[in-house]
Amino acid sequence: MIHIGKCIRKKIEEQGKTTVWFAQELGCHRTNIYKIYDKVTIDTGILLHISKILNYDFFSLYSEDLSKDS
């Protein structure tokens, strides 16, 4: 199973960005970002916004997971 919060955090770290930067880009407080990091699932609208901010298709992780089950 995909833990999307961990995947988001990993991508931010890979890009050399900070949680504070991400919070500013997402338009929320830093504490809310830590809540996102803890989430196993996330609203698709928010995930789309995050994908655009980080220039990474997080939806592809789910597509890959579907392919594994087939």
Coordinates of C-alpha atoms in Angstrom, one line a residue:
M1 CA 0.0 0.0 0.0
I2 CA 1.2 3.5 -0.8
H3 CA 1.7 5.9 2.1
I4 CA 1.2 9.1 0.1
G5 CA 2.4 11.4 2.9
K6 CA 5.8 9.7 3.1
C7 CA 6.1 9.9 -0.7
I8 CA 5.4 13.6 -0.7
R9 CA 7.9 14.2 2.1
K10 CA 10.5 12.1 0.2
K11 CA 10.0 14.1 -3.0
I12 CA 10.3 17.4 -1.1
E13 CA 13.6 16.3 0.4
E14 CA 14.9 15.0 -2.9
Q15 CA 14.2 18.4 -4.4
G16 CA 16.1 20.1 -1.6
K17 CA 13.0 22.0 -0.5
T18 CA 11.9 22.7 3.0
T19 CA 8.7 22.2 4.8
V20 CA 8.4 25.9 5.3
W21 CA 8.8 26.5 1.5
F22 CA 6.1 23.8 0.8
A23 CA 3.7 25.4 3.3
Q24 CA 4.1 28.8 1.6
E25 CA 3.5 27.2 -1.8
L26 CA 0.5 25.3 -0.6
G27 CA -0.8 28.4 1.3
C28 CA -1.1 26.8 4.7
H29 CA 0.7 26.6 8.0
R30 CA 3.7 24.4 8.5
T31 CA 1.9 22.3 11.1
N32 CA -0.6 21.3 8.4
I33 CA 2.2 20.0 6.2
Y34 CA 3.3 17.7 9.0
K35 CA -0.3 16.4 9.0
I36 CA 0.0 15.7 5.3
Y37 CA 3.2 13.8 5.8
D38 CA 1.3 11.5 8.2
K39 CA -1.6 10.8 5.8
V40 CA -1.9 7.4 4.2
T41 CA -4.6 8.8 1.8
I42 CA -5.3 12.3 0.5
D43 CA -8.0 14.2 -1.3
T44 CA -7.4 14.1 -5.1
G45 CA -7.8 17.8 -5.5
I46 CA -5.1 18.4 -2.9
L47 CA -2.9 15.8 -4.5
L48 CA -3.2 17.5 -7.9
H49 CA -2.2 20.8 -6.4
I50 CA 0.8 19.2 -4.7
S51 CA 1.7 17.4 -7.9
K52 CA 1.8 20.8 -9.7
I53 CA 3.8 22.5 -7.0
L54 CA 6.4 19.7 -6.9
N55 CA 6.3 19.1 -10.7
Y56 CA 5.8 15.4 -10.0
D57 CA 2.9 13.1 -10.9
F58 CA 2.0 11.5 -7.6
F59 CA -1.0 9.8 -9.3
S60 CA 1.5 7.6 -11.2
L61 CA 2.4 5.9 -8.0
Y62 CA -1.2 4.6 -7.8
S63 CA -1.1 3.6 -11.5
E64 CA 2.1 1.6 -10.9
D65 CA 0.5 0.0 -7.8
L66 CA -2.5 -1.1 -9.9
S67 CA -0.2 -2.6 -12.5
K68 CA 1.5 -4.7 -9.8
D69 CA -1.9 -6.2 -8.7
S70 CA -2.8 -7.3 -12.3

